[in-house]
Coordinates of C-alpha atoms (C1' of nucleotides) in Angstrom, one line a residue:
Chain D
M1 CA -0.1 -0.2 0.0
N2 CA 1.1 3.5 -1.0
K3 CA 2.1 5.4 2.3
C4 CA 0.5 8.7 2.7
D5 CA 3.5 10.3 4.3
Q6 CA 5.0 11.4 1.0
C7 CA 1.9 12.3 -0.7
I8 CA 1.4 15.8 -1.9
V9 CA -1.9 16.1 -0.2
R10 CA -0.2 15.4 3.2
Q11 CA 2.2 18.3 2.4
L12 CA -0.2 20.7 1.2
S13 CA -3.5 20.3 2.9
S14 CA -4.9 20.3 6.4
L15 CA -3.5 16.8 6.6
K16 CA 0.1 18.2 7.3
A17 CA -0.9 18.9 11.0
L18 CA -1.2 14.9 11.4
N19 CA 1.5 13.2 13.4
K20 CA 3.1 10.0 12.3
E21 CA 0.7 7.7 14.0
E22 CA -2.3 9.5 12.4
V23 CA -0.5 9.2 9.0
V24 CA -0.3 5.4 9.4
K25 CA -4.0 5.3 10.6
L26 CA -4.7 7.3 7.5
A27 CA -3.1 5.1 5.3
N28 CA -4.8 2.1 6.6
S29 CA -8.3 3.5 6.1
K30 CA -8.0 5.3 2.7
T31 CA -9.1 3.9 -0.9
S32 CA -7.4 4.9 -4.0
Y33 CA -9.2 5.8 -7.3
S34 CA -8.3 6.7 -10.8
I35 CA -10.9 9.2 -12.4
K36 CA -10.6 9.7 -16.2
K37 CA -11.0 13.0 -17.4
G38 CA -14.6 13.8 -17.8
D39 CA -15.7 11.4 -15.2
A40 CA -17.4 12.3 -11.9
I41 CA -15.9 12.0 -8.5
F42 CA -19.3 12.6 -6.8
E43 CA -22.4 14.1 -8.1
E44 CA -24.7 16.7 -6.6
G45 CA -27.3 15.2 -4.0
E46 CA -24.8 12.3 -3.4
V47 CA -23.9 11.5 0.1
T48 CA -20.1 11.3 0.2
N49 CA -19.5 10.2 3.8
G50 CA -16.0 11.1 3.6
V51 CA -13.4 13.5 1.9
F52 CA -11.3 13.0 -1.3
C53 CA -7.7 13.6 -1.5
I54 CA -6.5 15.0 -4.9
K55 CA -3.1 13.4 -5.7
D56 CA -3.0 14.2 -9.1
G57 CA -5.1 15.9 -11.8
V58 CA -7.5 18.8 -12.0
G59 CA -11.3 18.9 -11.2
K60 CA -14.1 21.1 -11.2
L61 CA -16.8 21.9 -8.7
S62 CA -20.0 22.7 -10.6
K63 CA -23.6 22.8 -10.6
L64 CA -26.1 22.2 -13.5
S65 CA -28.9 24.8 -14.1
A66 CA -32.3 24.2 -15.2
N67 CA -31.4 25.6 -18.8
G68 CA -28.5 22.9 -19.1
K69 CA -25.6 25.3 -18.2
D70 CA -22.9 24.1 -16.0
Q71 CA -21.7 26.7 -13.7
I72 CA -18.2 26.0 -12.2
V73 CA -18.0 27.1 -8.7
K74 CA -14.3 26.2 -8.2
L75 CA -11.3 24.4 -9.8
V76 CA -9.5 22.1 -7.5
K77 CA -5.9 20.6 -8.1
S78 CA -3.5 18.2 -6.7
G79 CA -2.7 18.8 -3.0
E80 CA -6.2 19.8 -2.0
L81 CA -9.1 18.1 -0.2
L82 CA -12.6 17.8 -1.8
G83 CA -16.0 17.3 -0.1
Q84 CA -15.0 18.7 3.2
R85 CA -17.9 21.2 3.3
S86 CA -20.7 18.7 2.9
M87 CA -19.0 16.1 5.3
I88 CA -18.9 18.7 8.0
S89 CA -22.5 19.9 7.2
N90 CA -23.6 16.4 7.3
E91 CA -25.4 17.1 3.9
P92 CA -25.4 15.6 0.5
A93 CA -23.1 17.2 -2.0
N94 CA -24.3 20.8 -3.2
L95 CA -22.0 20.5 -6.1
S96 CA -20.8 17.8 -8.5
A97 CA -17.1 17.1 -8.8
K98 CA -15.7 16.1 -12.1
A99 CA -12.3 15.5 -13.5
I100 CA -11.0 17.9 -16.1
A101 CA -7.8 16.2 -16.6
D102 CA -7.1 12.6 -15.4
M103 CA -7.1 12.4 -11.7
E104 CA -5.7 10.2 -8.9
V105 CA -7.7 10.6 -5.6
C106 CA -8.0 8.8 -2.2
F107 CA -11.0 8.5 -0.3
I108 CA -10.8 9.1 3.4
P109 CA -14.0 7.9 5.5
K110 CA -15.7 10.6 7.5
S111 CA -15.1 8.7 10.8
E112 CA -11.3 9.1 10.3
I113 CA -11.7 12.7 9.6
I114 CA -13.9 13.5 12.6
H115 CA -11.5 11.5 14.8
F116 CA -8.4 13.8 13.6
F117 CA -10.8 16.8 14.1
N118 CA -11.5 15.8 17.7
N119 CA -8.1 14.9 18.8
N120 CA -5.8 17.3 16.7
N121 CA -6.5 20.9 17.3
Q122 CA -4.0 22.0 14.8
F123 CA -5.8 19.9 12.1
S124 CA -9.1 21.2 13.2
L125 CA -7.7 24.7 12.7
N126 CA -6.1 24.0 9.4
L127 CA -9.5 22.4 8.1
M128 CA -11.3 25.5 9.2
Q129 CA -8.9 27.9 7.7
S130 CA -9.0 26.0 4.6
I131 CA -12.9 26.5 4.6
C132 CA -12.8 30.0 5.4
E133 CA -10.3 30.6 2.5
D134 CA -12.9 29.0 0.3
L135 CA -15.4 31.3 1.9
K136 CA -13.5 34.4 1.2
E137 CA -12.9 33.6 -2.4
S138 CA -16.5 32.6 -3.1
E139 CA -17.6 35.9 -1.5
N140 CA -14.9 37.8 -3.8
D141 CA -16.2 35.9 -6.8
K142 CA -19.7 36.9 -6.0
I143 CA -18.8 40.6 -6.0
A144 CA -16.6 40.3 -9.0
L145 CA -19.7 38.7 -10.9
V146 CA -21.9 41.7 -10.2
Q147 CA -19.4 44.4 -10.4
K148 CA -17.2 43.4 -13.4
T149 CA -18.2 42.8 -17.0
V150 CA -17.8 39.7 -18.7
K151 CA -14.7 41.0 -20.4
Q152 CA -13.0 41.9 -17.1
R153 CA -14.0 38.6 -15.6
L154 CA -12.4 36.7 -18.6
A155 CA -9.3 38.7 -18.3
E156 CA -9.2 38.0 -14.5
T157 CA -9.8 34.4 -14.9
L158 CA -7.1 33.9 -17.6
L159 CA -4.6 35.5 -15.2
H160 CA -6.0 33.5 -12.3
L161 CA -5.5 30.2 -14.3
H162 CA -2.1 31.0 -15.2
D163 CA -1.1 31.7 -11.7
E164 CA -2.6 28.8 -10.0
F165 CA -1.9 26.1 -12.7
G166 CA 1.0 27.4 -14.5
E167 CA 2.0 27.0 -18.2
N168 CA 3.0 24.4 -20.5
A169 CA 6.6 24.5 -22.5
D170 CA 5.0 26.3 -25.3
K171 CA 3.7 28.9 -23.1
T172 CA 0.1 27.9 -23.2
L173 CA -2.0 27.5 -20.2
K174 CA -1.5 24.0 -18.4
V175 CA -5.2 23.7 -17.5
Q176 CA -7.1 22.5 -20.6
L177 CA -10.5 23.9 -20.3
T178 CA -12.9 23.9 -23.2
R179 CA -14.5 27.2 -24.1
E180 CA -17.8 26.0 -22.6
E181 CA -16.0 25.4 -19.2
L182 CA -14.1 28.5 -19.3
A183 CA -17.8 30.4 -19.9
G184 CA -18.9 28.2 -17.0
I185 CA -16.3 29.9 -14.7
I186 CA -16.9 33.3 -15.7
G187 CA -20.4 32.8 -15.7
T188 CA -21.4 33.8 -19.4
A189 CA -22.7 32.3 -22.8
T190 CA -20.2 30.1 -24.5
E191 CA -20.4 32.2 -27.6
S192 CA -19.7 35.3 -25.7
C193 CA -16.6 33.7 -24.1
I194 CA -15.4 32.5 -27.6
R195 CA -16.2 36.1 -29.0
L196 CA -14.2 37.9 -26.4
L197 CA -11.3 35.3 -26.6
S198 CA -11.1 36.1 -30.3
D199 CA -11.1 39.8 -29.5
F200 CA -8.2 39.4 -27.1
N201 CA -6.6 37.3 -29.6
K202 CA -6.9 40.3 -32.2
L203 CA -5.7 42.6 -29.7
E204 CA -2.5 40.3 -29.2
L205 CA -3.4 40.0 -25.4
I206 CA -3.6 36.4 -25.9
E207 CA -3.0 33.9 -28.7
L208 CA -4.9 31.0 -29.7
V209 CA -2.9 27.9 -30.3
G210 CA -5.7 25.5 -31.5
K211 CA -7.8 25.0 -28.2
K212 CA -4.9 26.1 -26.0
I213 CA -4.4 29.6 -24.8
M214 CA -1.4 31.6 -24.5
L215 CA -1.0 34.8 -22.4
K216 CA 1.0 37.2 -24.3
N217 CA 0.3 40.6 -22.7
V218 CA 0.0 40.0 -18.9
K219 CA 0.3 43.6 -18.2
A220 CA -2.8 44.6 -20.5
L221 CA -4.9 41.8 -19.3
K222 CA -4.3 42.9 -15.6
K223 CA -5.3 46.4 -16.7
I224 CA -8.4 45.0 -18.3
A225 CA -9.3 42.8 -15.1
E226 CA -8.5 46.1 -13.0
Chain F
M1 CA -23.0 43.0 34.0
N2 CA -25.5 41.4 31.7
K3 CA -25.1 37.5 32.0
C4 CA -24.7 35.9 28.8
D5 CA -26.3 32.8 29.7
Q6 CA -29.9 34.1 28.7
C7 CA -28.7 35.9 25.5
I8 CA -30.2 35.0 22.2
V9 CA -26.8 34.5 20.7
R10 CA -25.9 32.0 23.3
Q11 CA -28.9 30.1 22.4
L12 CA -28.7 30.2 18.7
S13 CA -25.1 30.5 17.7
S14 CA -22.1 28.1 18.1
L15 CA -21.9 29.5 21.7
K16 CA -24.6 27.1 22.6
A17 CA -22.0 24.5 23.2
L18 CA -20.4 26.2 25.8
N19 CA -20.7 25.0 29.3
K20 CA -21.5 27.1 32.5
E21 CA -18.0 27.8 33.4
E22 CA -17.2 28.8 29.9
V23 CA -20.2 31.2 29.7
V24 CA -19.0 32.9 32.9
K25 CA -15.6 33.3 31.4
L26 CA -17.3 34.7 28.1
A27 CA -19.5 37.3 30.3
N28 CA -16.4 38.6 32.0
S29 CA -14.4 39.2 28.7
K30 CA -17.2 40.6 26.5
T31 CA -17.6 44.2 25.8
S32 CA -21.1 45.6 24.9
Y33 CA -21.8 48.1 22.3
S34 CA -24.9 50.1 20.8
I35 CA -24.6 50.6 17.0
K36 CA -27.1 53.3 15.5
K37 CA -28.5 52.5 12.0
G38 CA -26.1 53.4 9.4
D39 CA -23.0 53.1 11.4
A40 CA -20.3 50.5 10.9
I41 CA -19.3 47.7 13.4
F42 CA -16.2 47.2 11.4
E43 CA -14.8 48.3 8.1
E44 CA -13.2 46.4 5.1
G45 CA -9.5 46.1 5.9
E46 CA -9.8 46.6 9.7
V47 CA -8.3 43.9 11.9
T48 CA -11.1 43.0 14.4
N49 CA -9.1 40.6 16.5
G50 CA -12.4 38.9 17.9
V51 CA -16.0 38.3 16.9
F52 CA -19.2 40.2 17.5
C53 CA -22.3 38.6 18.8
I54 CA -25.5 40.3 17.7
K55 CA -27.9 40.7 20.4
D56 CA -30.4 42.8 18.5
G57 CA -30.7 44.3 15.1
V58 CA -29.9 43.8 11.6
G59 CA -26.6 44.2 9.7
K60 CA -25.2 44.0 6.4
L61 CA -22.0 42.7 5.2
S62 CA -20.9 44.4 2.1
K63 CA -18.0 45.5 -0.1
L64 CA -17.7 49.0 -2.0
S65 CA -16.9 48.9 -5.4
A66 CA -14.7 51.2 -7.5
N67 CA -17.8 52.8 -9.2
G68 CA -19.4 53.5 -5.7
K69 CA -21.7 50.6 -5.5
D70 CA -22.1 48.8 -2.3
Q71 CA -22.5 45.0 -3.0
I72 CA -24.2 43.5 -0.1
V73 CA -22.8 39.9 0.6
K74 CA -25.0 38.9 3.5
L75 CA -27.5 40.1 6.2
V76 CA -26.9 39.1 9.6
K77 CA -29.5 39.2 12.4
S78 CA -29.9 38.6 16.1
G79 CA -28.5 35.4 17.3
E80 CA -25.7 35.4 15.0
L81 CA -22.0 35.9 15.1
L82 CA -20.0 38.4 12.9
G83 CA -16.4 38.4 11.9
Q84 CA -15.7 34.6 12.4
R85 CA -13.9 34.5 9.0
S86 CA -11.3 36.9 9.2
M87 CA -10.6 36.1 12.9
I88 CA -10.0 32.3 11.9
S89 CA -8.2 33.3 8.7
N90 CA -6.0 35.8 10.7
E91 CA -6.8 38.6 8.1
P92 CA -8.1 42.0 8.1
A93 CA -11.8 42.1 7.4
N94 CA -12.8 41.3 3.8
L95 CA -16.2 43.1 4.2
S96 CA -17.6 46.1 6.1
A97 CA -20.5 45.4 8.6
K98 CA -23.0 48.1 9.1
A99 CA -26.2 48.3 10.9
I100 CA -29.4 48.4 8.9
A101 CA -31.4 48.8 12.0
D102 CA -30.1 49.7 15.4
M103 CA -28.0 47.1 16.9
E104 CA -27.0 45.7 20.2
V105 CA -23.7 43.7 19.9
C106 CA -21.0 42.3 22.2
F107 CA -17.3 41.9 21.2
I108 CA -15.5 38.8 22.2
P109 CA -11.8 38.7 22.0
K110 CA -10.0 36.2 19.7
S111 CA -8.1 34.8 22.7
E112 CA -11.5 33.8 24.2
I113 CA -12.7 32.1 21.1
I114 CA -9.5 30.4 20.3
H115 CA -9.6 29.1 24.1
F116 CA -13.0 27.6 23.3
F117 CA -12.0 26.2 20.0
N118 CA -9.0 24.4 21.5
N119 CA -11.1 23.0 24.7
N120 CA -14.5 22.3 23.4
N121 CA -15.0 20.1 20.3
Q122 CA -18.6 20.8 20.1
F123 CA -18.1 24.4 19.9
S124 CA -15.4 24.1 17.3
L125 CA -17.5 21.9 15.3
N126 CA -20.5 24.1 15.5
L127 CA -18.2 27.0 14.5
M128 CA -17.2 25.0 11.4
Q129 CA -20.6 24.2 10.5
S130 CA -21.7 27.7 10.5
I131 CA -19.1 28.7 8.4
C132 CA -19.7 25.8 6.1
E133 CA -23.4 27.1 6.0
D134 CA -22.1 30.5 5.0
L135 CA -20.0 29.0 2.4
K136 CA -22.9 26.8 1.0
E137 CA -25.1 30.0 0.8
S138 CA -22.3 32.0 -1.0
E139 CA -21.9 29.2 -3.6
N140 CA -25.6 29.1 -4.2
D141 CA -25.8 32.9 -4.4
K142 CA -22.9 32.8 -7.0
I143 CA -24.8 30.3 -9.2
A144 CA -28.1 32.4 -8.8
L145 CA -26.3 35.4 -9.9
V146 CA -25.2 33.8 -13.1
Q147 CA -28.0 31.6 -13.8
K148 CA -31.0 33.8 -12.9
T149 CA -32.3 37.0 -14.2
V150 CA -32.5 40.2 -12.1
K151 CA -36.3 39.8 -11.9
Q152 CA -35.9 36.2 -10.8
R153 CA -33.3 37.4 -8.2
L154 CA -35.5 40.0 -7.0
A155 CA -38.4 37.6 -6.5
E156 CA -36.2 35.3 -4.7
T157 CA -34.6 37.8 -2.5
L158 CA -38.0 39.2 -1.3
L159 CA -39.2 35.7 -0.5
H160 CA -35.9 35.1 1.4
L161 CA -36.2 38.3 3.3
H162 CA -39.9 37.4 4.3
D163 CA -38.7 33.9 5.4
E164 CA -35.7 34.9 7.4
F165 CA -36.9 38.1 9.0
G166 CA -40.6 37.9 9.1
E167 CA -43.4 40.6 8.5
N168 CA -44.8 43.7 10.6
A169 CA -48.4 43.7 11.8
D170 CA -49.4 45.4 8.6
K171 CA -47.9 42.5 6.7
T172 CA -44.9 44.5 5.5
L173 CA -41.5 43.2 5.5
K174 CA -39.8 43.5 8.8
V175 CA -36.3 44.4 7.5
Q176 CA -36.4 48.0 6.2
L177 CA -34.1 48.1 3.4
T178 CA -33.6 51.2 0.9
R179 CA -34.2 50.3 -2.7
E180 CA -30.4 50.8 -3.2
E181 CA -29.7 48.1 -0.5
L182 CA -32.2 45.7 -2.1
A183 CA -30.5 46.4 -5.2
G184 CA -27.1 45.7 -3.5
I185 CA -28.3 42.4 -2.4
I186 CA -29.6 41.2 -5.9
G187 CA -26.7 42.7 -7.7
T188 CA -28.2 45.3 -10.0
A189 CA -28.5 49.0 -10.4
T190 CA -31.0 50.7 -8.1
E191 CA -33.1 52.0 -10.9
S192 CA -33.6 48.6 -12.3
C193 CA -34.6 47.4 -8.8
I194 CA -37.1 50.1 -8.5
R195 CA -38.4 49.3 -11.8
L196 CA -39.1 45.8 -11.2
L197 CA -40.6 46.4 -7.9
S198 CA -42.7 48.8 -9.8
D199 CA -43.8 46.1 -12.1
F200 CA -44.3 43.6 -9.4
N201 CA -46.7 45.9 -7.8
K202 CA -48.8 46.5 -10.9
L203 CA -48.9 42.8 -11.3
E204 CA -50.2 42.7 -7.7
L205 CA -47.4 40.2 -6.6
I206 CA -46.3 42.9 -4.0
E207 CA -47.7 46.1 -2.6
L208 CA -45.5 49.1 -2.1
V209 CA -46.7 50.8 1.1
G210 CA -44.5 53.9 1.1
K211 CA -41.1 52.5 1.3
K212 CA -42.1 49.3 2.7
I213 CA -42.9 46.2 1.0
M214 CA -45.8 43.6 1.3
L215 CA -45.7 40.2 -0.3
K216 CA -49.2 39.7 -1.8
N217 CA -48.8 36.7 -4.0
V218 CA -46.2 34.4 -2.6
K219 CA -47.0 31.5 -4.8
A220 CA -46.6 33.8 -8.1
L221 CA -43.2 35.0 -6.6
K222 CA -42.0 31.6 -6.1
K223 CA -42.9 30.8 -9.7
I224 CA -41.0 33.6 -10.8
A225 CA -38.0 32.8 -8.7
E226 CA -38.3 29.1 -10.0
Chain X
dC1 C1' -10.5 6.3 -43.6
dT2 C1' -14.6 8.1 -43.7
dA3 C1' -19.0 9.4 -41.4
dT4 C1' -20.7 11.6 -37.6
dA5 C1' -20.6 14.2 -33.8
dA6 C1' -18.7 17.7 -31.1
dA7 C1' -16.1 22.3 -30.4
dT8 C1' -14.8 26.4 -32.2
dA9 C1' -16.0 30.5 -34.5
dT10 C1' -18.6 34.6 -36.4
dG11 C1' -22.7 37.1 -38.0
dA12 C1' -27.4 38.9 -37.1
dT13 C1' -30.6 40.0 -33.9
dA14 C1' -33.1 40.1 -29.6
dT15 C1' -33.3 40.6 -24.8
dT16 C1' -31.6 42.4 -20.6
dT17 C1' -29.9 45.4 -18.0
dA18 C1' -27.2 49.8 -17.1
dT19 C1' -26.9 54.8 -17.6
dC20 C1' -28.5 59.4 -18.0
dA21 C1' -32.1 62.6 -17.4
dT22 C1' -35.5 64.4 -15.0
dA23 C1' -39.8 64.5 -11.9
dT24 C1' -42.0 63.8 -7.6
dG25 C1' -42.4 62.6 -3.0
dA26 C1' -40.6 62.3 1.6
dA27 C1' -37.5 63.5 5.4
dA28 C1' -34.1 66.2 7.5
dA29 C1' -32.0 70.7 8.5
dT30 C1' -32.1 75.4 9.4
Chain A
dA1 C1' -42.5 76.5 7.8
dT2 C1' -39.6 76.4 4.2
dT3 C1' -35.3 75.1 2.0
dT4 C1' -32.3 71.5 1.1
dT5 C1' -31.3 66.9 0.6
dC6 C1' -32.3 62.3 -0.4
dA7 C1' -35.0 58.4 -1.8
dT8 C1' -38.3 56.9 -5.1
dA9 C1' -40.1 56.8 -9.6
dT10 C1' -40.3 56.6 -14.8
dG11 C1' -38.9 57.6 -19.4
dA12 C1' -35.5 57.6 -23.1
dT13 C1' -31.8 55.7 -24.6
dA14 C1' -27.1 53.0 -24.8
dA15 C1' -24.5 49.1 -23.8
dA16 C1' -23.7 44.5 -22.6
dT17 C1' -24.9 40.0 -23.2
dA18 C1' -27.8 36.1 -24.9
dT19 C1' -29.8 33.7 -28.4
dC20 C1' -30.4 31.8 -32.8
dA21 C1' -28.2 30.5 -37.1
dT22 C1' -24.8 28.8 -39.5
dA23 C1' -19.9 27.8 -41.0
dT24 C1' -15.5 25.6 -40.2
dT25 C1' -12.4 23.1 -37.8
dT26 C1' -11.5 19.2 -34.8
dA27 C1' -12.0 15.0 -32.5
dT28 C1' -14.4 10.5 -32.3
dA29 C1' -16.8 6.1 -33.6
dG30 C1' -17.4 2.7 -36.5

DNA sequence: CTATAAATATGATATTTATCATATGAAAAT
DNA sequence: ATTTTCATATGATAAATATCATATTTATAG
């Protein structure tokens, strides 16, 4: 069995507060999964009864609307935990989690997390801080959705994707999102997103390399995003 | 000194997990304040170093945009705690908190809260659940902002205000918001908000009694909100 | 390898919403 | 009581964005 000690999630997430003994306990209770790009880790309404450690890959947390649009609430990447909120709230998942790139995840049962929570103050504080971070981000997103135009939000999102996920050797963004997904993040129609990307391309702020996106003028993008 | 034991906040918030001894400790460390309608409890960027218990009144958490609009992120009412997130994150306030109706609040220093957090598992779980609740609400708001029209959001907000704050003897909404504040909640221009209220009024979904709002056809409003 | 489907792209148009202008009513200040 | 200020209201636009239509390119299935 793969030990959790060296795992990136153990290094980056709330789990970093666990002591050796707890990590052994963790390693004994976890289940590993491979998730193919496009597949779901869990769906909205599902009772997960635990959290998922993201060892590798990128996922999206999203909610399907009545008109068939998939609003993306958050992207998650390796090192992060998934499903903390619904586990703590004792509620079915409010959002669906799907792989955007092939993922390696581990499932940790709720009992384990609650045990750590009750016996390790630093862990509970870390967990809480991570949820607080999510809350702050969500509130700021909410404000941006109202106070910024689609163009501003697109510029902001491109910069954010670049910061958070980095770039490939050819300087294109490492996260490979479809235009539809990108539209789902900034909260607009797919066509509007495509149109604006095309505008940015013409203005040489970005370059469209097939379906990939390369940031060419970060300064100008920042200015647009404000 | 007013004992905390009988306080509504003690009954409704995470503080309900405190034992007698802890409540005495709480009562000895708190400071009480009266906040006049319109005044701030704290401003964006301020370091609060503790949380506020809302004994009475209604407040708004909001952020001022570059163009002078005040986006309201959340309303808070008696029984709730304020400033939990920034205290836990060890960050200055991300939002300003202002009184919408005269308020009675108590300030509890951070050291006190951290002590409870470290020594009372039920308290820390409650606190965490309350923040998770905020996160869920914020995520759902975010989705609604994108997926619903201003009209839908107005209907939704009116119903929500009715549910959460109740009505006066004359059946009007108990929270007295200006049109500008209402616009700040649904994320639209003040004029658009006024216009839609006027439309709802003509359709007899609501009745505008001066500046007050009375819900007349809840079923139809629900249908609009979906 | 071709047929089919899906993603990207762009034009035309409709709809929604914001902005500017101005009027009226209500509250606060003197 | 009257002036002044502010909130509410409504019309006339302008701007932003969505929707529908239709290519074109790219990916996928058979």
